[in-house]
PDB file of C-alpha atoms in Angstrom:
ATOM      1  CA  UNK N 282       3.753  13.564  -6.635  1.00  0.00           C
ATOM      2  CA  UNK N 283       1.264  14.000  -9.386  1.00  0.00           C
ATOM      3  CA  UNK N 284      -2.368  14.159  -8.018  1.00  0.00           C
ATOM      4  CA  UNK N 285      -5.047  11.566  -8.979  1.00  0.00           C
ATOM      5  CA  UNK N 286      -8.916  11.997  -8.397  1.00  0.00           C
ATOM      6  CA  UNK N 287     -11.242   9.212  -7.812  1.00  0.00           C
ATOM      7  CA  UNK N 288     -14.995   8.836  -7.022  1.00  0.00           C
ATOM      8  CA  UNK N 289     -15.502   8.247  -3.159  1.00  0.00           C
ATOM      9  CA  UNK N 290     -17.554   5.048  -3.659  1.00  0.00           C
ATOM     10  CA  UNK N 291     -19.173   2.959  -6.502  1.00  0.00           C
ATOM     11  CA  UNK N 292     -21.542   0.126  -6.476  1.00  0.00           C
ATOM     12  CA  UNK N 293     -21.931  -2.818  -8.779  1.00  0.00           C
ATOM     13  CA  UNK N 294     -23.941  -5.833  -8.820  1.00  0.00           C
ATOM     14  CA  UNK N 295     -22.165  -9.361  -8.907  1.00  0.00           C
ATOM     15  CA  UNK N 296     -21.168 -10.728 -12.201  1.00  0.00           C
ATOM     16  CA  UNK N 297     -21.453  -7.326 -13.998  1.00  0.00           C
ATOM     17  CA  UNK N 298     -18.537  -5.500 -15.313  1.00  0.00           C
ATOM     18  CA  UNK N 299     -17.272  -2.472 -13.247  1.00  0.00           C
ATOM     19  CA  UNK N 300     -15.390   0.506 -14.741  1.00  0.00           C
ATOM     20  CA  UNK N 301     -13.417   2.443 -11.913  1.00  0.00           C
ATOM     21  CA  UNK N 302     -12.239   5.835 -13.310  1.00  0.00           C
ATOM     22  CA  UNK N 303      -9.345   8.014 -12.355  1.00  0.00           C
ATOM     23  CA  UNK N 304      -8.461  11.486 -13.409  1.00  0.00           C
ATOM     24  CA  UNK N 305      -4.659  12.336 -13.377  1.00  0.00           C
ATOM     25  CA  UNK N 306      -4.650  15.625 -15.348  1.00  0.00           C
ATOM     26  CA  UNK N 307      -1.190  16.824 -14.331  1.00  0.00           C
ATOM     27  CA  UNK N 308       0.551  13.479 -15.130  1.00  0.00           C
ATOM     28  CA  UNK N 309       3.982  13.557 -16.476  1.00  0.00           C
ATOM     29  CA  UNK N 310       5.410  11.825 -19.355  1.00  0.00           C
ATOM     30  CA  UNK N 311       7.525   9.562 -17.006  1.00  0.00           C
ATOM     31  CA  UNK N 312       4.687   8.599 -14.616  1.00  0.00           C
ATOM     32  CA  UNK N 313       3.391   4.982 -14.631  1.00  0.00           C
ATOM     33  CA  UNK N 314      -0.249   4.317 -13.428  1.00  0.00           C
ATOM     34  CA  UNK N 315      -0.643   1.792 -10.734  1.00  0.00           C
ATOM     35  CA  UNK N 316      -3.578   0.392  -9.271  1.00  0.00           C
ATOM     36  CA  UNK N 317      -3.836  -1.424  -5.793  1.00  0.00           C
ATOM     37  CA  UNK N 318      -6.750  -2.526  -3.997  1.00  0.00           C
ATOM     38  CA  UNK N 319      -7.284  -3.017  -0.221  1.00  0.00           C
ATOM     39  CA  UNK N 320      -9.777  -5.822   0.732  1.00  0.00           C
ATOM     40  CA  UNK N 321     -11.377  -5.171   4.302  1.00  0.00           C
ATOM     41  CA  UNK N 322      -8.858  -5.863   7.063  1.00  0.00           C
ATOM     42  CA  UNK N 323      -6.197  -6.716   4.812  1.00  0.00           C
ATOM     43  CA  UNK N 324      -3.113  -5.017   3.250  1.00  0.00           C
ATOM     44  CA  UNK N 325      -3.187  -3.566  -0.186  1.00  0.00           C
ATOM     45  CA  UNK N 326      -2.367  -5.785  -3.014  1.00  0.00           C
ATOM     46  CA  UNK N 327      -1.234  -4.814  -6.417  1.00  0.00           C
ATOM     47  CA  UNK N 328      -3.662  -5.049  -9.344  1.00  0.00           C
ATOM     48  CA  UNK N 329      -2.238  -3.736 -12.490  1.00  0.00           C
ATOM     49  CA  UNK N 330       0.078  -0.925 -13.991  1.00  0.00           C
ATOM     50  CA  UNK N 331       0.572   0.637 -17.412  1.00  0.00           C
ATOM     51  CA  UNK N 332       2.237   3.440 -19.081  1.00  0.00           C
ATOM     52  CA  UNK N 333       0.596   4.381 -22.438  1.00  0.00           C
ATOM     53  CA  UNK N 334      -1.008   1.194 -23.883  1.00  0.00           C
ATOM     54  CA  UNK N 335      -4.004  -0.733 -22.521  1.00  0.00           C
ATOM     55  CA  UNK N 336      -3.066  -3.651 -20.272  1.00  0.00           C
ATOM     56  CA  UNK N 337      -4.748  -6.841 -19.366  1.00  0.00           C
ATOM     57  CA  UNK N 338      -3.816  -9.531 -16.713  1.00  0.00           C
ATOM     58  CA  UNK N 339      -5.792 -12.131 -14.626  1.00  0.00           C
ATOM     59  CA  UNK N 340      -7.382  -9.690 -12.265  1.00  0.00           C
ATOM     60  CA  UNK N 341      -8.282  -6.675 -14.410  1.00  0.00           C
ATOM     61  CA  UNK N 342      -7.912  -4.477 -17.438  1.00  0.00           C
ATOM     62  CA  UNK N 343      -6.449  -1.011 -17.487  1.00  0.00           C
ATOM     63  CA  UNK N 344      -7.441   1.286 -20.292  1.00  0.00           C
ATOM     64  CA  UNK N 345      -5.497   4.602 -20.601  1.00  0.00           C
ATOM     65  CA  UNK N 346      -6.779   7.611 -22.417  1.00  0.00           C
ATOM     66  CA  UNK N 347      -4.743   8.767 -25.408  1.00  0.00           C
ATOM     67  CA  UNK N 348      -3.854  12.053 -23.635  1.00  0.00           C
ATOM     68  CA  UNK N 349      -3.010  10.027 -20.537  1.00  0.00           C
ATOM     69  CA  UNK N 350      -5.025  12.397 -18.410  1.00  0.00           C
ATOM     70  CA  UNK N 351      -7.364   9.746 -17.239  1.00  0.00           C
ATOM     71  CA  UNK N 352      -7.476   5.884 -16.892  1.00  0.00           C
ATOM     72  CA  UNK N 353      -9.950   3.312 -16.085  1.00  0.00           C
ATOM     73  CA  UNK N 354      -9.666  -0.011 -14.152  1.00  0.00           C
ATOM     74  CA  UNK N 355     -12.166  -2.554 -15.612  1.00  0.00           C
ATOM     75  CA  UNK N 356     -13.227  -5.714 -13.585  1.00  0.00           C
ATOM     76  CA  UNK N 357     -14.964  -7.870 -16.183  1.00  0.00           C
ATOM     77  CA  UNK N 358     -17.308  -9.701 -14.011  1.00  0.00           C
ATOM     78  CA  UNK N 359     -17.374  -8.500 -10.413  1.00  0.00           C
ATOM     79  CA  UNK N 360     -17.599 -10.858  -7.646  1.00  0.00           C
ATOM     80  CA  UNK N 361     -18.142 -10.419  -3.934  1.00  0.00           C
ATOM     81  CA  UNK N 362     -14.574 -10.809  -3.202  1.00  0.00           C
ATOM     82  CA  UNK N 363     -13.869  -7.781  -5.462  1.00  0.00           C
ATOM     83  CA  UNK N 364     -15.452  -5.519  -2.795  1.00  0.00           C
ATOM     84  CA  UNK N 365     -12.598  -3.330  -1.890  1.00  0.00           C
ATOM     85  CA  UNK N 366     -11.007   0.195  -1.776  1.00  0.00           C
ATOM     86  CA  UNK N 367      -9.437   0.675  -4.972  1.00  0.00           C
ATOM     87  CA  UNK N 368      -6.434   3.273  -5.275  1.00  0.00           C
ATOM     88  CA  UNK N 369      -4.931   4.727  -8.645  1.00  0.00           C
ATOM     89  CA  UNK N 370      -1.473   5.751  -7.974  1.00  0.00           C
ATOM     90  CA  UNK N 371       1.125   7.641 -10.268  1.00  0.00           C
ATOM     91  CA  UNK N 372       4.837   6.536  -9.938  1.00  0.00           C
ATOM     92  CA  UNK N 373       7.612   8.441 -11.550  1.00  0.00           C
ATOM     93  CA  UNK N 374      10.020   6.495 -13.481  1.00  0.00           C
ATOM     94  CA  UNK N 375      12.843   8.175 -11.864  1.00  0.00           C
ATOM     95  CA  UNK N 376      11.238   8.928  -8.553  1.00  0.00           C
ATOM     96  CA  UNK N 377      10.901   7.444  -5.032  1.00  0.00           C
ATOM     97  CA  UNK N 378       9.982   3.984  -4.299  1.00  0.00           C
ATOM     98  CA  UNK N 379       7.305   4.822  -2.022  1.00  0.00           C
ATOM     99  CA  UNK N 380       3.479   4.724  -2.875  1.00  0.00           C
ATOM    100  CA  UNK N 381       1.477   7.646  -2.372  1.00  0.00           C
ATOM    101  CA  UNK N 382      -2.143   6.447  -1.485  1.00  0.00           C
ATOM    102  CA  UNK N 383      -4.851   8.678  -1.931  1.00  0.00           C
ATOM    103  CA  UNK N 384      -8.586   8.067  -0.445  1.00  0.00           C
ATOM    104  CA  UNK N 385      -9.419   5.638  -3.093  1.00  0.00           C
ATOM    105  CA  UNK N 386     -12.714   4.297  -4.485  1.00  0.00           C
ATOM    106  CA  UNK N 387     -14.654   2.000  -2.219  1.00  0.00           C
ATOM    107  CA  UNK N 388     -16.578  -0.475  -4.303  1.00  0.00           C
ATOM    108  CA  UNK N 389     -19.447  -2.386  -2.901  1.00  0.00           C
ATOM    109  CA  UNK N 390     -20.497  -5.596  -5.012  1.00  0.00           C
ATOM    110  CA  UNK N 391     -24.184  -6.558  -4.636  1.00  0.00           C
ATOM    111  CA  UNK N 392     -25.146 -10.188  -4.629  1.00  0.00           C
TER     112      UNK N 392
ATOM    113  CA  UNK F 138       6.357 -19.291  -1.209  1.00  0.00           C
ATOM    114  CA  UNK F 139       5.155 -17.576   1.945  1.00  0.00           C
ATOM    115  CA  UNK F 140       3.950 -14.017   1.797  1.00  0.00           C
ATOM    116  CA  UNK F 141       5.066 -11.029   3.757  1.00  0.00           C
ATOM    117  CA  UNK F 142       4.514 -11.892   7.474  1.00  0.00           C
ATOM    118  CA  UNK F 143       3.964  -9.420  10.278  1.00  0.00           C
ATOM    119  CA  UNK F 144       3.597  -9.968  14.093  1.00  0.00           C
ATOM    120  CA  UNK F 145       1.991  -9.546  16.178  1.00  0.00           C
ATOM    121  CA  UNK F 146      -1.415  -9.003  14.271  1.00  0.00           C
ATOM    122  CA  UNK F 147      -2.761  -6.963  17.201  1.00  0.00           C
ATOM    123  CA  UNK F 148      -0.915  -5.046  19.944  1.00  0.00           C
ATOM    124  CA  UNK F 149      -2.162  -3.317  22.941  1.00  0.00           C
ATOM    125  CA  UNK F 150      -0.032  -0.878  24.914  1.00  0.00           C
ATOM    126  CA  UNK F 151      -0.568   1.673  27.365  1.00  0.00           C
ATOM    127  CA  UNK F 152       0.688   5.310  27.062  1.00  0.00           C
ATOM    128  CA  UNK F 153       4.340   5.702  27.572  1.00  0.00           C
ATOM    129  CA  UNK F 154       5.217   1.750  26.757  1.00  0.00           C
ATOM    130  CA  UNK F 155       7.290   0.736  23.677  1.00  0.00           C
ATOM    131  CA  UNK F 156       5.735  -0.984  20.712  1.00  0.00           C
ATOM    132  CA  UNK F 157       8.004  -3.398  18.513  1.00  0.00           C
ATOM    133  CA  UNK F 158       6.323  -4.290  15.049  1.00  0.00           C
ATOM    134  CA  UNK F 159       8.025  -7.055  13.049  1.00  0.00           C
ATOM    135  CA  UNK F 160       7.971  -7.721   9.624  1.00  0.00           C
ATOM    136  CA  UNK F 161       9.487 -10.873   7.518  1.00  0.00           C
ATOM    137  CA  UNK F 162       9.612  -9.952   3.873  1.00  0.00           C
ATOM    138  CA  UNK F 163       8.995 -12.485   1.142  1.00  0.00           C
ATOM    139  CA  UNK F 164      11.714 -14.990   0.546  1.00  0.00           C
ATOM    140  CA  UNK F 165      14.346 -13.382  -1.819  1.00  0.00           C
ATOM    141  CA  UNK F 166      13.085  -9.818  -1.176  1.00  0.00           C
ATOM    142  CA  UNK F 167      15.636  -7.454   0.118  1.00  0.00           C
ATOM    143  CA  UNK F 168      13.507  -4.207   0.150  1.00  0.00           C
ATOM    144  CA  UNK F 169      11.122  -3.162   2.822  1.00  0.00           C
ATOM    145  CA  UNK F 170       8.622  -0.414   3.332  1.00  0.00           C
ATOM    146  CA  UNK F 171       6.354   0.621   6.361  1.00  0.00           C
ATOM    147  CA  UNK F 172       3.101   2.274   5.708  1.00  0.00           C
ATOM    148  CA  UNK F 173       0.560   3.605   8.498  1.00  0.00           C
ATOM    149  CA  UNK F 174      -3.159   3.691   8.403  1.00  0.00           C
ATOM    150  CA  UNK F 175      -4.635   5.874  10.841  1.00  0.00           C
ATOM    151  CA  UNK F 176      -8.620   5.153  11.446  1.00  0.00           C
ATOM    152  CA  UNK F 177     -10.814   6.392   8.545  1.00  0.00           C
ATOM    153  CA  UNK F 178      -7.744   7.423   6.519  1.00  0.00           C
ATOM    154  CA  UNK F 179      -5.449   6.321   3.641  1.00  0.00           C
ATOM    155  CA  UNK F 180      -2.081   4.749   3.918  1.00  0.00           C
ATOM    156  CA  UNK F 181       1.049   6.935   4.532  1.00  0.00           C
ATOM    157  CA  UNK F 182       4.372   5.838   3.681  1.00  0.00           C
ATOM    158  CA  UNK F 183       6.818   6.072   6.523  1.00  0.00           C
ATOM    159  CA  UNK F 184      10.235   4.450   5.606  1.00  0.00           C
ATOM    160  CA  UNK F 185      11.887   2.437   3.013  1.00  0.00           C
ATOM    161  CA  UNK F 186      14.747   0.159   3.835  1.00  0.00           C
ATOM    162  CA  UNK F 187      17.249  -2.050   2.171  1.00  0.00           C
ATOM    163  CA  UNK F 188      19.151  -4.702   4.098  1.00  0.00           C
ATOM    164  CA  UNK F 189      21.129  -2.795   6.905  1.00  0.00           C
ATOM    165  CA  UNK F 190      20.320   0.515   5.208  1.00  0.00           C
ATOM    166  CA  UNK F 191      17.663   3.240   5.550  1.00  0.00           C
ATOM    167  CA  UNK F 192      16.970   4.623   2.065  1.00  0.00           C
ATOM    168  CA  UNK F 193      14.038   6.891   2.559  1.00  0.00           C
ATOM    169  CA  UNK F 194      12.692   7.966   5.743  1.00  0.00           C
ATOM    170  CA  UNK F 195      10.811  10.996   4.716  1.00  0.00           C
ATOM    171  CA  UNK F 196       7.490   9.796   6.203  1.00  0.00           C
ATOM    172  CA  UNK F 197       8.872   8.950   9.554  1.00  0.00           C
ATOM    173  CA  UNK F 198       7.779  11.069  12.636  1.00  0.00           C
ATOM    174  CA  UNK F 199      10.895  12.921  13.861  1.00  0.00           C
ATOM    175  CA  UNK F 200      10.746  11.664  17.290  1.00  0.00           C
ATOM    176  CA  UNK F 201       9.933   8.251  19.119  1.00  0.00           C
ATOM    177  CA  UNK F 202       9.969   6.097  15.657  1.00  0.00           C
ATOM    178  CA  UNK F 203      12.721   4.171  14.199  1.00  0.00           C
ATOM    179  CA  UNK F 204      12.970   1.353  11.736  1.00  0.00           C
ATOM    180  CA  UNK F 205      15.771  -1.102  11.319  1.00  0.00           C
ATOM    181  CA  UNK F 206      16.298  -4.198   8.644  1.00  0.00           C
ATOM    182  CA  UNK F 207      19.244  -6.146   9.960  1.00  0.00           C
ATOM    183  CA  UNK F 208      21.380  -8.585   7.921  1.00  0.00           C
ATOM    184  CA  UNK F 209      19.644 -11.476   9.679  1.00  0.00           C
ATOM    185  CA  UNK F 210      16.130 -11.289  10.886  1.00  0.00           C
ATOM    186  CA  UNK F 211      13.007  -9.215  10.337  1.00  0.00           C
ATOM    187  CA  UNK F 212      12.513  -5.614   9.962  1.00  0.00           C
ATOM    188  CA  UNK F 213      11.584  -3.949  13.071  1.00  0.00           C
ATOM    189  CA  UNK F 214       9.396  -0.803  13.532  1.00  0.00           C
ATOM    190  CA  UNK F 215       9.997   0.561  16.865  1.00  0.00           C
ATOM    191  CA  UNK F 216       7.617   3.255  18.723  1.00  0.00           C
ATOM    192  CA  UNK F 217       8.854   4.663  22.044  1.00  0.00           C
ATOM    193  CA  UNK F 218       6.675   5.958  24.576  1.00  0.00           C
ATOM    194  CA  UNK F 219       3.498   5.434  22.595  1.00  0.00           C
ATOM    195  CA  UNK F 220       0.551   7.897  22.676  1.00  0.00           C
ATOM    196  CA  UNK F 221      -2.892   7.515  21.670  1.00  0.00           C
ATOM    197  CA  UNK F 222      -2.236   8.986  18.304  1.00  0.00           C
ATOM    198  CA  UNK F 223      -0.121   6.170  17.449  1.00  0.00           C
ATOM    199  CA  UNK F 224      -3.094   3.893  17.292  1.00  0.00           C
ATOM    200  CA  UNK F 225      -3.256   2.668  13.793  1.00  0.00           C
ATOM    201  CA  UNK F 226      -2.596  -0.212  11.480  1.00  0.00           C
ATOM    202  CA  UNK F 227       0.959  -0.512  10.322  1.00  0.00           C
ATOM    203  CA  UNK F 228       1.618  -2.443   7.004  1.00  0.00           C
ATOM    204  CA  UNK F 229       4.801  -3.594   5.840  1.00  0.00           C
ATOM    205  CA  UNK F 230       5.653  -4.339   2.241  1.00  0.00           C
ATOM    206  CA  UNK F 231       8.379  -6.049   0.410  1.00  0.00           C
ATOM    207  CA  UNK F 232       9.828  -6.183  -3.077  1.00  0.00           C
ATOM    208  CA  UNK F 233      12.767  -7.958  -4.642  1.00  0.00           C
ATOM    209  CA  UNK F 234      14.610  -4.875  -5.880  1.00  0.00           C
ATOM    210  CA  UNK F 235      13.916  -1.106  -6.697  1.00  0.00           C
ATOM    211  CA  UNK F 236      12.009  -0.017  -9.567  1.00  0.00           C
ATOM    212  CA  UNK F 237       8.610   0.724 -10.825  1.00  0.00           C
ATOM    213  CA  UNK F 238       8.086  -2.787 -12.517  1.00  0.00           C
ATOM    214  CA  UNK F 239       8.353  -4.188  -8.948  1.00  0.00           C
ATOM    215  CA  UNK F 240       4.981  -4.448  -7.352  1.00  0.00           C
ATOM    216  CA  UNK F 241       5.211  -4.047  -3.573  1.00  0.00           C
ATOM    217  CA  UNK F 242       3.683  -7.198  -1.617  1.00  0.00           C
ATOM    218  CA  UNK F 243       2.087  -6.266   1.561  1.00  0.00           C
ATOM    219  CA  UNK F 244       1.698  -8.071   4.856  1.00  0.00           C
ATOM    220  CA  UNK F 245      -1.560  -8.395   6.817  1.00  0.00           C
ATOM    221  CA  UNK F 246      -0.780  -5.573   9.059  1.00  0.00           C
ATOM    222  CA  UNK F 247      -0.155  -4.950  12.749  1.00  0.00           C
ATOM    223  CA  UNK F 248      -3.081  -3.237  14.441  1.00  0.00           C
ATOM    224  CA  UNK F 249      -1.723  -1.005  17.381  1.00  0.00           C
ATOM    225  CA  UNK F 250      -4.124   0.181  20.177  1.00  0.00           C
ATOM    226  CA  UNK F 251      -2.952   2.491  22.584  1.00  0.00           C
ATOM    227  CA  UNK F 252      -4.973   2.884  25.846  1.00  0.00           C
TER     228      UNK F 252
END
């Protein structure tokens, strides 16, 4: 599985935008970029995924670099409930169904 | 539509006992995945099952661990003769089918403590 690199931790203030980076320099043409997050004492939850184009949904936006070697998850207005560990995961189109979680980025949101 | 349900939420066992963890997938989902999260570590895939079949067990320890997903009833993760190193949070996820486009929906987890 292609590897991703994320900062260990980030901090934000409530109601401000948050940009969570992910590097995946060895990404292949068939890898999709998925983001999950895990709130304290809960199971992970899906956030968003994309291949080449930027994506938006009700939770977040995903900005993918033109060379696909990096991506950024954008939370437009952070709330206290967004405090979680965010995982950037590559999934191969023809590969296994399993999710390979790294260490993720622990996001702290200050009131 | 109820989410993925896991029980028990907390389980305490003494060394050498058996632990049985149950997972009821979301309605209409026939694919189940088990993950383990050791203290202060990330989640690790264990096994992927479809009704009555084990599809991928590449993450399962070779001994003492088994999983099943019968035609009727929940998926069961069974750990025989538990040891302290089995203490972890065990998460189950489900999806309606295979494929990248299907997100995995996770349950709240079972926290196993081995004394």
